[in-house]
Coordinates of C-alpha atoms and ligand atoms in Angstrom, one line a residue:
M29 CA 57.1 6.6 -67.9
V30 CA 57.6 9.2 -70.5
R31 CA 53.9 9.9 -70.6
I32 CA 53.6 10.1 -66.8
G33 CA 56.6 12.4 -66.7
T34 CA 55.1 14.6 -69.4
R35 CA 51.8 14.7 -67.6
F36 CA 53.5 15.6 -64.4
R37 CA 55.4 18.4 -66.1
C38 CA 52.2 19.6 -67.6
V39 CA 50.6 19.7 -64.2
R40 CA 53.5 21.6 -62.8
L41 CA 53.4 24.0 -65.7
F42 CA 49.6 24.5 -65.1
V43 CA 50.2 25.0 -61.3
A44 CA 53.0 27.4 -62.0
L45 CA 50.9 29.3 -64.5
T46 CA 47.8 29.5 -62.4
A47 CA 49.9 30.3 -59.3
G48 CA 51.1 33.3 -61.2
L49 CA 47.8 34.1 -62.7
V50 CA 45.5 33.9 -59.7
P51 CA 46.8 37.0 -58.0
V52 CA 46.8 38.9 -61.3
L53 CA 43.2 37.9 -62.0
L54 CA 42.1 38.8 -58.4
Q55 CA 43.8 42.1 -58.8
A56 CA 42.2 42.7 -62.1
Q57 CA 38.8 41.8 -60.7
S58 CA 39.2 44.0 -57.6
D59 CA 40.4 46.9 -59.8
S60 CA 37.4 46.6 -62.2
T61 CA 34.7 45.7 -59.6
P62 CA 33.1 48.9 -58.3
R63 CA 33.8 49.1 -54.6
P64 CA 31.1 50.3 -52.1
K65 CA 31.6 53.8 -50.6
V66 CA 31.9 54.1 -46.9
L67 CA 32.0 57.4 -45.0
V68 CA 34.1 57.3 -41.8
I69 CA 32.9 59.9 -39.3
A70 CA 35.6 60.5 -36.6
T71 CA 34.7 61.7 -33.1
G72 CA 38.0 61.1 -31.4
G73 CA 38.9 58.5 -28.8
T74 CA 41.9 56.2 -28.3
I75 CA 41.6 55.0 -31.9
A76 CA 42.9 58.6 -32.7
G77 CA 45.1 58.6 -29.7
V78 CA 48.8 59.5 -29.7
Q79 CA 51.5 58.9 -27.1
S80 CA 54.2 61.4 -26.3
A81 CA 56.6 58.4 -26.5
P82 CA 55.3 56.4 -29.5
G83 CA 55.7 52.7 -29.4
T84 CA 55.4 52.5 -25.6
L85 CA 52.8 51.3 -23.2
G86 CA 52.6 54.7 -21.5
G87 CA 49.9 57.4 -21.4
Y88 CA 48.5 59.0 -24.5
R89 CA 46.1 61.8 -25.6
A90 CA 42.8 60.5 -27.0
G91 CA 41.4 62.3 -30.0
T92 CA 44.6 63.6 -31.6
L93 CA 45.0 62.1 -35.1
T94 CA 42.6 63.6 -37.7
A95 CA 39.9 61.5 -39.4
E96 CA 42.1 61.6 -42.6
Q97 CA 45.1 60.4 -40.7
V98 CA 43.2 57.5 -39.1
V99 CA 41.8 56.4 -42.4
T100 CA 45.1 56.7 -44.4
S101 CA 47.0 54.8 -41.8
V102 CA 45.1 51.7 -43.0
P103 CA 45.8 51.3 -46.7
E104 CA 44.1 47.9 -46.8
L105 CA 40.7 49.7 -46.5
S106 CA 40.9 50.5 -50.2
R107 CA 40.7 46.8 -51.1
H108 CA 37.2 46.7 -49.7
A109 CA 35.7 50.1 -50.1
V110 CA 36.2 53.7 -51.3
V111 CA 36.5 55.4 -48.0
E112 CA 35.8 59.0 -47.3
A113 CA 36.7 60.7 -44.0
E114 CA 34.9 63.4 -42.1
Q115 CA 35.8 65.0 -38.8
F116 CA 32.8 65.4 -36.4
S117 CA 34.8 66.1 -33.3
N118 CA 38.2 65.0 -31.9
V119 CA 37.7 64.4 -28.2
A120 CA 37.9 61.8 -25.5
S121 CA 34.5 60.2 -25.4
T122 CA 33.8 61.4 -21.8
R123 CA 33.3 64.8 -23.5
I124 CA 30.5 63.5 -25.7
T125 CA 27.1 64.8 -24.5
P126 CA 23.5 64.4 -25.6
T127 CA 23.8 67.5 -27.7
Q128 CA 26.5 65.7 -29.7
W129 CA 24.4 62.6 -30.0
I130 CA 21.6 64.6 -31.6
A131 CA 24.0 66.3 -34.0
L132 CA 25.7 63.0 -34.9
A133 CA 22.5 61.1 -35.5
R134 CA 21.2 63.9 -37.7
R135 CA 24.4 64.0 -39.7
I136 CA 24.4 60.2 -40.3
E137 CA 20.7 60.1 -41.1
S138 CA 20.9 62.9 -43.6
V139 CA 24.1 61.7 -45.3
L140 CA 22.7 58.1 -45.6
N141 CA 19.4 59.3 -47.0
E142 CA 20.7 61.9 -49.3
R143 CA 23.6 60.0 -50.9
D144 CA 22.5 56.9 -52.8
D145 CA 26.2 56.2 -53.6
L146 CA 27.0 55.6 -49.9
A147 CA 26.8 52.0 -48.7
G148 CA 27.2 52.8 -45.0
V149 CA 28.9 54.9 -42.3
V150 CA 31.6 54.0 -39.7
V151 CA 31.8 56.1 -36.6
T152 CA 35.2 56.1 -34.8
H153 CA 34.6 56.8 -31.1
G154 CA 36.3 56.5 -27.7
T155 CA 35.4 53.4 -25.9
D156 CA 34.4 55.0 -22.6
R157 CA 31.1 56.3 -23.9
L158 CA 30.9 54.2 -27.0
E159 CA 27.9 52.0 -25.9
E160 CA 25.8 55.1 -25.1
T161 CA 26.4 56.8 -28.4
A162 CA 25.9 53.6 -30.3
F163 CA 22.5 53.0 -28.6
F164 CA 21.3 56.5 -29.2
L165 CA 22.1 56.1 -32.9
Y166 CA 20.4 52.7 -32.9
L167 CA 17.2 54.3 -31.7
T168 CA 17.3 57.5 -33.8
V169 CA 19.0 57.0 -37.2
R170 CA 16.2 56.1 -39.5
S171 CA 18.0 54.3 -42.3
D172 CA 18.5 50.6 -43.1
K173 CA 22.0 51.2 -44.3
P174 CA 24.8 49.9 -42.0
V175 CA 26.1 52.2 -39.3
V176 CA 29.1 50.7 -37.5
V177 CA 30.6 52.2 -34.3
V178 CA 34.2 51.3 -33.6
G179 CA 37.0 52.2 -31.2
S180 CA 40.2 50.8 -29.9
Q181 CA 41.8 49.9 -26.6
R182 CA 45.4 50.9 -27.6
P183 CA 46.4 54.3 -29.1
A184 CA 47.3 54.6 -32.7
T185 CA 51.0 55.1 -31.9
G186 CA 51.2 52.4 -29.2
I187 CA 52.7 48.9 -29.4
S188 CA 50.3 46.6 -31.4
P189 CA 47.5 49.1 -31.9
D190 CA 44.1 47.4 -32.4
G191 CA 42.6 50.5 -34.1
P192 CA 43.7 49.7 -37.6
I193 CA 42.4 46.1 -37.6
N194 CA 39.1 47.2 -35.9
L195 CA 38.7 50.0 -38.5
L196 CA 39.3 47.5 -41.3
A197 CA 36.6 45.1 -39.9
A198 CA 34.2 48.0 -39.3
V199 CA 34.6 49.3 -42.9
R200 CA 34.1 45.8 -44.3
T201 CA 31.0 45.5 -42.2
A202 CA 29.6 48.9 -43.2
A203 CA 30.2 48.0 -46.9
S204 CA 28.5 44.6 -46.6
P205 CA 25.0 44.0 -47.9
Q206 CA 24.6 41.5 -45.1
A207 CA 24.7 44.4 -42.6
V208 CA 21.7 46.2 -44.1
G209 CA 18.8 46.4 -41.7
K210 CA 20.7 45.0 -38.7
G211 CA 20.6 48.2 -36.7
V212 CA 23.6 50.1 -35.5
L213 CA 26.5 47.7 -34.9
V214 CA 29.6 47.8 -32.8
V215 CA 32.6 46.0 -34.3
M216 CA 35.5 45.2 -32.0
D217 CA 38.1 42.5 -32.3
D218 CA 36.3 41.0 -35.4
R219 CA 33.0 40.5 -33.5
I220 CA 29.8 42.2 -34.7
L221 CA 27.7 43.3 -31.7
S222 CA 24.3 44.9 -31.5
A223 CA 24.3 48.5 -30.1
R224 CA 21.4 47.5 -27.9
E225 CA 23.3 44.9 -26.0
V226 CA 27.0 46.0 -26.2
R227 CA 28.8 47.1 -23.0
K228 CA 32.3 47.9 -22.2
L229 CA 33.8 45.4 -19.8
Y230 CA 37.5 46.2 -19.4
Q231 CA 40.5 48.0 -20.9
R232 CA 41.8 45.1 -22.9
V233 CA 41.7 44.4 -26.6
G234 CA 38.2 43.6 -27.7
G235 CA 37.0 44.5 -24.2
F236 CA 33.3 44.7 -25.1
S237 CA 30.6 42.1 -24.6
V238 CA 27.0 41.4 -25.3
G239 CA 26.9 38.7 -22.6
E240 CA 24.3 36.0 -22.9
M241 CA 22.5 37.8 -25.8
G242 CA 25.4 36.8 -28.1
M243 CA 27.2 38.3 -31.1
L244 CA 25.2 39.0 -34.3
G245 CA 28.2 37.8 -36.4
V246 CA 31.9 37.9 -37.0
V247 CA 34.3 39.4 -39.5
G248 CA 36.1 36.4 -40.9
S249 CA 38.9 36.3 -43.5
S250 CA 36.3 36.5 -46.3
G251 CA 34.3 39.3 -44.7
P252 CA 31.4 39.8 -42.3
E253 CA 29.2 36.7 -41.6
F254 CA 25.9 37.3 -39.7
F255 CA 24.1 34.7 -37.7
F256 CA 21.3 36.8 -36.0
S257 CA 19.5 40.1 -36.2
P258 CA 17.9 42.1 -33.4
A259 CA 14.1 41.5 -33.0
R260 CA 13.0 44.8 -31.3
R261 CA 12.3 48.2 -32.8
Y262 CA 15.2 50.3 -34.1
G263 CA 16.3 52.2 -37.2
L264 CA 13.6 52.6 -39.8
R265 CA 11.0 51.2 -37.5
S266 CA 11.8 53.6 -34.7
E267 CA 9.2 56.2 -33.7
F268 CA 11.9 58.6 -32.4
D269 CA 12.2 61.6 -34.6
L270 CA 14.8 64.2 -33.9
A271 CA 13.4 66.8 -36.2
G272 CA 12.8 69.9 -34.1
I273 CA 14.5 68.4 -31.0
D274 CA 17.6 70.3 -29.8
S275 CA 17.7 69.0 -26.3
L276 CA 16.5 66.0 -24.5
P277 CA 14.4 65.7 -21.3
R278 CA 16.5 65.5 -18.1
V279 CA 16.8 62.0 -16.8
E280 CA 18.9 61.2 -13.8
L281 CA 20.4 57.8 -12.9
M282 CA 20.3 56.6 -9.3
F283 CA 21.4 53.4 -7.5
S284 CA 19.3 51.7 -4.9
Y285 CA 21.3 49.8 -2.2
P286 CA 21.0 48.2 1.2
G287 CA 20.2 50.8 3.8
G288 CA 19.5 53.4 1.0
T289 CA 17.4 56.5 1.8
G290 CA 16.6 57.6 -1.8
P291 CA 17.5 60.7 -3.6
T292 CA 16.6 64.4 -3.1
F293 CA 16.8 66.9 -5.9
D294 CA 17.0 70.7 -5.8
T295 CA 15.3 70.9 -9.2
L296 CA 13.1 68.0 -10.2
P297 CA 14.2 66.0 -13.3
D298 CA 11.7 64.7 -15.9
G299 CA 12.6 61.2 -15.2
V300 CA 14.8 58.9 -13.0
V301 CA 16.2 55.5 -13.8
V302 CA 16.9 53.5 -10.7
A303 CA 19.4 50.6 -10.9
T304 CA 17.8 48.2 -8.5
T305 CA 16.8 44.6 -7.9
G306 CA 14.3 45.8 -5.3
F307 CA 14.0 48.9 -3.1
A308 CA 15.2 49.1 0.5
P309 CA 12.4 50.2 2.9
G310 CA 13.9 53.7 3.4
E311 CA 13.9 54.3 -0.3
G312 CA 10.1 53.9 -0.7
A313 CA 9.0 57.3 0.5
P314 CA 11.3 59.5 -1.5
Y315 CA 10.7 57.6 -4.7
R316 CA 6.9 57.7 -4.2
E317 CA 7.2 61.4 -3.6
L318 CA 9.0 61.8 -6.9
R319 CA 6.3 59.9 -8.7
R320 CA 3.6 61.9 -7.0
K321 CA 5.3 65.1 -8.3
G322 CA 5.2 63.7 -11.8
V323 CA 8.7 62.4 -12.2
V324 CA 8.7 59.3 -14.3
L325 CA 10.5 56.4 -12.6
V326 CA 12.0 53.5 -14.5
T327 CA 13.7 50.5 -12.9
A328 CA 16.5 48.5 -14.4
F329 CA 18.7 45.8 -13.0
P330 CA 22.2 47.1 -12.2
S331 CA 23.5 44.3 -14.4
G332 CA 21.0 45.2 -17.1
D333 CA 20.1 41.6 -17.4
N334 CA 16.5 41.7 -16.1
V335 CA 14.2 39.7 -18.4
S336 CA 11.1 39.4 -16.3
G337 CA 8.0 39.7 -18.4
V338 CA 6.0 42.9 -18.8
P339 CA 2.5 42.5 -20.1
R340 CA 2.1 43.2 -23.8
A341 CA -0.9 45.3 -23.0
A342 CA 1.8 47.6 -21.6
A343 CA 0.0 48.1 -18.3
P344 CA 2.3 49.6 -15.7
R345 CA 3.3 47.1 -13.1
A346 CA 1.2 46.5 -10.0
D347 CA 2.8 48.2 -7.0
S348 CA 3.3 44.8 -5.4
S349 CA 6.2 44.4 -7.9
S350 CA 9.6 44.2 -6.3
S351 CA 10.7 47.0 -8.5
A352 CA 8.1 49.4 -7.1
P353 CA 9.1 51.5 -4.1
P354 CA 7.6 49.7 -1.1
P355 CA 5.3 51.3 1.4
D356 CA 6.6 51.8 5.0
S357 CA 5.3 48.7 6.9
A358 CA 3.5 50.7 9.6
T359 CA 1.3 52.4 7.1
A360 CA 1.2 49.7 4.5
D361 CA -2.5 49.6 4.0
S362 CA -3.2 53.3 3.7
T363 CA -0.1 53.7 1.6
A364 CA -1.1 50.9 -0.7
R365 CA -4.4 52.7 -1.3
A366 CA -2.5 56.0 -1.9
E367 CA -0.1 54.1 -4.2
R368 CA -2.9 53.3 -6.6
A369 CA -3.5 57.0 -7.0
V370 CA 0.0 57.6 -8.4
P371 CA 1.6 56.1 -11.5
S372 CA 3.7 53.0 -11.0
S373 CA 7.2 52.7 -12.1
V374 CA 8.0 51.6 -15.6
V375 CA 10.1 48.4 -15.9
S376 CA 13.0 48.1 -18.4
Q377 CA 13.9 44.8 -19.9
H378 CA 17.4 43.7 -20.5
L379 CA 18.9 47.2 -20.7
T380 CA 21.7 48.5 -18.6
P381 CA 20.6 51.5 -16.5
Q382 CA 22.6 53.9 -18.6
K383 CA 20.8 52.6 -21.8
A384 CA 17.4 52.7 -20.0
R385 CA 18.2 56.3 -19.3
I386 CA 18.8 57.0 -23.1
L387 CA 15.5 55.2 -24.0
L388 CA 13.6 57.2 -21.3
M389 CA 15.1 60.5 -22.6
L390 CA 13.8 59.7 -26.0
A391 CA 10.5 58.2 -24.8
L392 CA 9.8 61.4 -22.9
T393 CA 9.9 63.3 -26.1
R394 CA 6.8 61.3 -27.1
S395 CA 4.8 60.9 -23.9
S396 CA 4.9 61.1 -20.2
D397 CA 2.0 58.7 -19.7
P398 CA 3.4 55.6 -17.8
R399 CA 1.4 53.2 -19.9
E400 CA 2.7 54.6 -23.1
L401 CA 6.3 54.7 -21.7
Q402 CA 5.9 51.0 -20.6
R403 CA 4.8 50.2 -24.2
I404 CA 8.0 51.9 -25.4
F405 CA 10.2 49.9 -23.0
V406 CA 8.5 46.7 -24.2
E407 CA 9.0 47.5 -27.9
Y408 CA 12.6 48.7 -28.0
Ligands
LIG28 N1 39.8 55.3 -23.0 C1 39.0 55.8 -24.0 C2 39.0 55.0 -25.3 O1 39.3 53.8 -25.2 C3 39.2 57.2 -24.3 C4 37.9 57.7 -24.8 O2 36.9 57.1 -24.5 O3 37.9 58.6 -25.6 O4 38.9 55.4 -26.4

């Protein structure tokens, strides 16, 4: 009995000692372990939003807190990384334009390539245009280091803001060696999503999805865990070089719909992306006319979910394709012959129309040959 009691006391003593020691040891370890450096580049958005009546559910002004304020409001960041903050802009994301995409991509690429000490970059951004900026960065930032775009659905001064926890998860992801080479990522609500697939669904916490393509990973209690990586071209393997590019070709976005009569333009764009599952008869002539005038036509499903195959040889689709503008039935034969004389439309695969537009803007900086453009839409 005495021996059992002694042993029991010894176990309790050991537990008590180690219970006290473990946090001290962890603390000592985290103090002495060099932490990765992460640069947070702030653009504005709800994550930097402030309400006139803080702590309410009411309206707010996006892009109000500074980069420094957003970062220092999350002291937990310092447990995972040495975080620096930089203000790129402080606006609601509906004010972000392609000019800012170019400047932001250049800034990220140069800072990642010039600073060996930097593990990765986090971009804080409004959610309205987050997926477009993220996809542009995905196609243009030529670095393997992690770039993570993050936003929030609730303003910083609102009830239960989601910005701080999203920022923490984003910084942990940008600091993680696992995130290297995975392309630009979006982290919302502890989910790691590829910039190629992510889309905003609704104004609720976590309101982004990648649909059937699935998350790349999650940010768990012990940090980011990846399950997949994107297979197509991006980042270091991208051919899009922004050097010497100050503006992008003009690409318009149109919808095709039952009874549609197609668009008319006062000044012709360089390209048009049409959200369509198949053209209405009245839409054929105006779209054929655009093609004849040299405007590049890309078709994308309105849902962005089209996965129909495009030949690897990157031949433009035959005009019998449902995504090609149809001939008017009365003149079908002669028009079909004329069709062969003009370039066919390029088919986008599993891209929302707004992302197909971004890819076309960049693709047109390389070529306006439909076969080459189709190759690009197959590879990215
Ligand atoms: N509602 C937006 C957001 O969630 C505002 C913006 O996009 O800047 O951040």
